[in-house]
Amino acid sequence: MKITRRVAFAVIAGALAIAGVSALGFWQLRRAADKEVIQRDMEQSARATPEMPDAAALSHPETLIHKHLRFQGRWLPDRAVYLDNRPQAGRAGFYLLMPLHMEEPRPVDVIVNRGWLPRDVNDRTRIAPHRTPSDVVTISGVALADEPHLLELAAQPDRKLGGIWQNFDFDAFARASGREPLRIVVRQDRANDEAGSHADGLERDWPDRGGVLQAQIDRHHGYAFQWFALAATLMALLTYQLIRFMKHARKRSV
């Protein structure tokens, strides 16, 4: 039984297609596994007692991401930023991002997402009242690399402190404030003072980031299943075509 050049080409092309599609499936599984690790780290950090980072950790803020941290300092309300289009429970509103200036273990401004404020239905630029303590405060929260970014349809003008921004930008904040902040955003815990949560007029009912990650993990698994199913289909088609070829070859040789 002689293998023609066309059949050999079809076999090689089919094998390469199956290998490529299978590789995409394994890639989706690796992405799911990476996010499962992040999810476990986040869950462990959320349950852990918050710790104040030392000077070495502050020099490498990427090592603080997803950790439950504690900070002590004074709020800088004149450098606040309001993130637009941040709905909560079906209501339109803002996130209030405000730097907390620390002196120990070294002077640095930490960007804290203090919570959510509702939008005025008649004037979207009017900010709901909230309280900012003027004395030294101790807050805790989970560190993120940044707040999730929303789609910006047009280039943003020079952002001003105290104004409404579509997305937070560390470089824009540094230019506007004249100071380089620590490159993390800390989502303040629900209850950080003796008066309890919401005493400052802000709501801190954060979305379950672990649940968001679980949805992404499930999606990666779904994509992997689709790629592997396609690989199995290609394998079945290639096997079918080879069987047909062998049957025809036998008939011709008789």
Coordinates of C-alpha atoms in Angstrom, one line a residue:
M1 CA 0.0 0.0 0.0
K2 CA 1.6 3.2 -1.2
I3 CA 1.1 6.5 0.7
T4 CA 0.6 9.3 -1.8
R5 CA 2.1 12.8 -1.3
R6 CA -1.4 14.2 -0.8
V7 CA -2.3 11.8 1.9
A8 CA 1.0 12.4 3.7
F9 CA 0.4 16.1 3.5
A10 CA -3.1 15.7 4.9
V11 CA -1.8 13.5 7.8
I12 CA 0.9 16.0 8.7
A13 CA -1.5 19.0 8.5
G14 CA -4.1 17.2 10.6
A15 CA -1.5 16.3 13.2
L16 CA -0.2 19.8 13.4
A17 CA -3.8 21.2 13.7
I18 CA -4.6 18.7 16.5
A19 CA -1.3 19.6 18.3
G20 CA -2.0 23.3 18.0
V21 CA -5.6 23.1 19.2
S22 CA -4.5 20.9 22.1
A23 CA -1.9 23.4 23.0
L24 CA -4.5 26.1 23.3
G25 CA -6.5 23.9 25.6
F26 CA -3.5 23.3 27.9
W27 CA -2.8 27.1 27.8
Q28 CA -6.3 27.7 29.1
L29 CA -5.8 25.2 31.9
R30 CA -2.5 26.9 32.9
R31 CA -4.3 30.3 33.0
A32 CA -7.0 28.7 35.2
A33 CA -4.4 27.2 37.5
D34 CA -2.6 30.6 37.8
K35 CA -5.8 32.3 38.9
E36 CA -6.6 29.5 41.3
V37 CA -3.3 30.3 43.0
I38 CA -4.2 34.0 43.2
Q39 CA -7.7 33.1 44.5
R40 CA -6.2 31.0 47.3
D41 CA -3.7 33.7 48.2
M42 CA -6.5 36.3 48.3
E43 CA -8.7 34.1 50.5
Q44 CA -5.9 33.5 52.9
S45 CA -4.9 37.1 53.0
A46 CA -8.5 38.3 53.7
R47 CA -8.7 36.0 56.7
A48 CA -5.2 36.9 58.0
T49 CA -4.6 39.5 60.6
P50 CA -3.5 42.7 58.8
E51 CA 0.2 43.6 59.2
M52 CA 2.0 46.9 58.7
P53 CA 4.6 46.5 55.8
D54 CA 8.2 47.3 56.7
A55 CA 10.5 49.7 54.7
A56 CA 11.8 46.8 52.5
A57 CA 8.3 45.8 51.5
L58 CA 7.3 49.4 50.7
S59 CA 10.3 49.6 48.4
H60 CA 8.8 46.7 46.4
P61 CA 5.0 47.3 46.4
E62 CA 4.4 44.5 43.9
T63 CA 5.1 42.1 46.8
L64 CA 2.2 43.6 48.8
I65 CA -0.5 42.8 46.2
H66 CA -3.5 40.7 47.5
K67 CA -2.1 41.0 51.1
H68 CA -4.1 42.2 54.1
L69 CA -2.3 45.3 55.3
R70 CA -2.4 47.9 58.1
F71 CA -1.4 51.5 57.7
Q72 CA -1.2 54.5 60.1
G73 CA -1.1 58.1 59.0
R74 CA -3.1 61.2 58.1
W75 CA -5.6 61.6 55.3
L76 CA -4.8 64.1 52.5
P77 CA -8.4 65.1 51.5
D78 CA -7.2 67.9 49.1
R79 CA -5.7 65.2 46.9
A80 CA -8.8 63.0 46.7
V81 CA -9.9 61.4 43.4
Y82 CA -13.5 60.3 42.6
L83 CA -13.7 57.3 40.2
D84 CA -16.8 57.6 38.0
N85 CA -19.2 54.9 36.9
R86 CA -18.8 52.5 39.8
P87 CA -22.2 51.1 40.4
Q88 CA -23.2 49.3 43.5
A89 CA -26.4 47.2 44.0
G90 CA -27.8 48.8 40.9
R91 CA -27.1 52.4 42.0
A92 CA -24.7 54.8 40.2
G93 CA -21.9 56.2 42.2
F94 CA -18.2 56.9 42.7
Y95 CA -15.2 55.3 44.5
L96 CA -13.4 57.7 46.7
L97 CA -9.6 57.3 46.4
M98 CA -7.6 59.3 48.9
P99 CA -3.9 59.2 49.9
L100 CA -3.0 58.4 53.4
H101 CA 0.4 60.0 54.3
M102 CA 2.5 57.7 56.5
E103 CA 5.7 58.8 58.3
E104 CA 6.7 55.3 59.5
P105 CA 8.4 53.1 58.5
R106 CA 9.2 55.7 55.9
P107 CA 7.4 58.8 54.5
V108 CA 5.1 57.7 51.7
D109 CA 1.5 58.3 50.4
V110 CA -0.7 55.2 50.2
I111 CA -3.7 55.4 47.8
V112 CA -6.7 54.1 49.7
N113 CA -10.1 53.3 48.2
R114 CA -12.1 54.6 51.1
G115 CA -15.4 53.3 49.7
W116 CA -18.4 54.1 47.6
L117 CA -20.6 57.3 47.4
P118 CA -23.9 57.6 45.6
R119 CA -24.2 59.9 42.6
D120 CA -26.6 62.8 42.7
V121 CA -29.4 62.1 40.2
N122 CA -29.8 65.8 39.4
D123 CA -26.1 66.8 39.3
R124 CA -23.6 64.1 38.5
T125 CA -20.7 66.4 39.6
R126 CA -22.2 66.9 43.1
I127 CA -20.4 64.7 45.7
A128 CA -22.3 63.2 48.5
P129 CA -21.2 64.3 52.0
H130 CA -18.7 62.2 53.8
R131 CA -16.4 62.6 56.8
T132 CA -12.6 62.6 56.8
P133 CA -10.9 62.5 60.2
S134 CA -8.1 65.1 60.5
D135 CA -6.1 63.3 63.2
V136 CA -3.9 60.2 62.8
V137 CA -5.9 57.1 61.8
T138 CA -5.1 53.4 61.5
I139 CA -6.8 51.6 58.6
S140 CA -6.6 48.2 57.2
G141 CA -7.4 46.7 53.8
V142 CA -6.4 44.4 51.0
A143 CA -3.9 45.8 48.5
L144 CA -4.6 45.6 44.7
A145 CA -2.3 46.5 41.8
D146 CA -4.9 49.1 40.7
E147 CA -8.7 49.6 40.5
P148 CA -10.2 47.9 37.4
H149 CA -10.1 50.2 34.5
L150 CA -13.2 51.1 32.4
L151 CA -13.2 51.8 28.7
E152 CA -12.3 55.4 27.9
L153 CA -13.7 56.4 24.5
A154 CA -11.7 59.6 24.3
A155 CA -8.4 60.9 25.6
Q156 CA -8.7 62.2 29.1
P157 CA -7.7 65.9 29.7
D158 CA -5.2 66.8 32.5
R159 CA -6.7 65.2 35.6
K160 CA -7.1 67.5 38.6
L161 CA -7.1 66.4 42.2
G162 CA -10.4 66.6 43.8
G163 CA -12.1 65.9 40.5
I164 CA -13.9 63.0 38.9
W165 CA -11.7 60.6 36.9
Q166 CA -12.9 57.8 34.7
N167 CA -9.9 55.6 35.8
F168 CA -7.1 56.0 38.3
D169 CA -3.7 56.7 36.8
F170 CA -0.6 56.6 39.1
D171 CA 1.4 58.8 36.7
A172 CA -1.3 61.4 36.4
F173 CA -1.7 61.5 40.1
A174 CA 2.0 61.9 40.6
R175 CA 2.0 64.8 38.2
A176 CA -1.0 66.5 39.7
S177 CA 0.2 66.1 43.3
G178 CA 3.9 66.5 42.8
R179 CA 4.5 63.4 44.9
E180 CA 5.1 59.8 43.9
P181 CA 2.6 57.5 45.7
L182 CA 3.1 53.9 46.6
R183 CA 2.0 51.9 43.5
I184 CA -0.8 50.0 45.0
V185 CA -4.5 50.7 45.9
V186 CA -5.7 49.5 49.3
R187 CA -9.4 48.8 49.5
Q188 CA -10.3 49.8 53.1
D189 CA -11.9 47.2 55.2
R190 CA -15.6 47.5 56.1
A191 CA -15.0 48.5 59.7
N192 CA -11.8 50.4 60.5
D193 CA -12.7 52.5 63.5
E194 CA -14.6 52.3 66.8
A195 CA -17.7 53.9 65.3
G196 CA -18.0 51.0 62.8
S197 CA -18.6 50.7 59.1
H198 CA -20.3 53.5 57.2
A199 CA -19.8 56.0 60.1
D200 CA -17.9 58.2 57.6
G201 CA -20.7 58.2 55.1
L202 CA -18.9 55.7 52.8
E203 CA -20.1 52.2 51.9
R204 CA -17.5 49.5 51.7
D205 CA -19.5 46.5 50.5
W206 CA -16.8 45.4 48.1
P207 CA -17.5 42.9 45.3
D208 CA -16.2 39.4 46.1
R209 CA -13.0 39.3 44.1
G210 CA -12.7 35.7 44.8
G211 CA -16.0 35.1 43.1
V212 CA -15.0 37.2 40.2
L213 CA -11.9 35.1 39.8
Q214 CA -13.9 31.9 40.1
A215 CA -16.0 33.0 37.2
Q216 CA -12.8 33.6 35.2
I217 CA -11.5 30.2 36.2
D218 CA -14.7 28.5 35.1
R219 CA -14.5 30.4 31.8
H220 CA -10.9 29.2 31.2
H221 CA -12.1 25.6 31.9
G222 CA -14.9 26.0 29.5
Y223 CA -12.6 27.3 26.8
A224 CA -10.2 24.4 27.5
F225 CA -13.0 21.9 27.1
Q226 CA -14.0 23.5 23.7
W227 CA -10.4 23.3 22.4
F228 CA -10.0 19.7 23.5
A229 CA -13.4 18.8 22.0
L230 CA -12.2 20.3 18.7
A231 CA -9.0 18.4 18.9
A232 CA -10.9 15.2 19.5
T233 CA -13.2 16.0 16.5
L234 CA -10.1 16.6 14.3
M235 CA -8.6 13.3 15.5
A236 CA -11.8 11.5 14.6
L237 CA -12.0 13.0 11.2
L238 CA -8.3 12.3 10.5
T239 CA -8.8 8.7 11.6
Y240 CA -11.9 8.3 9.5
Q241 CA -10.1 9.6 6.4
L242 CA -7.1 7.3 7.0
I243 CA -9.5 4.3 7.3
R244 CA -11.2 5.3 4.1
F245 CA -7.9 5.6 2.3
M246 CA -6.7 2.2 3.5
K247 CA -10.0 0.6 2.3
H248 CA -9.7 2.2 -1.2
A249 CA -6.0 1.2 -1.4
R250 CA -6.9 -2.4 -0.6
K251 CA -9.6 -2.5 -3.3
R252 CA -7.2 -1.1 -5.9
S253 CA -4.5 -3.6 -4.9
V254 CA -6.9 -6.6 -5.4

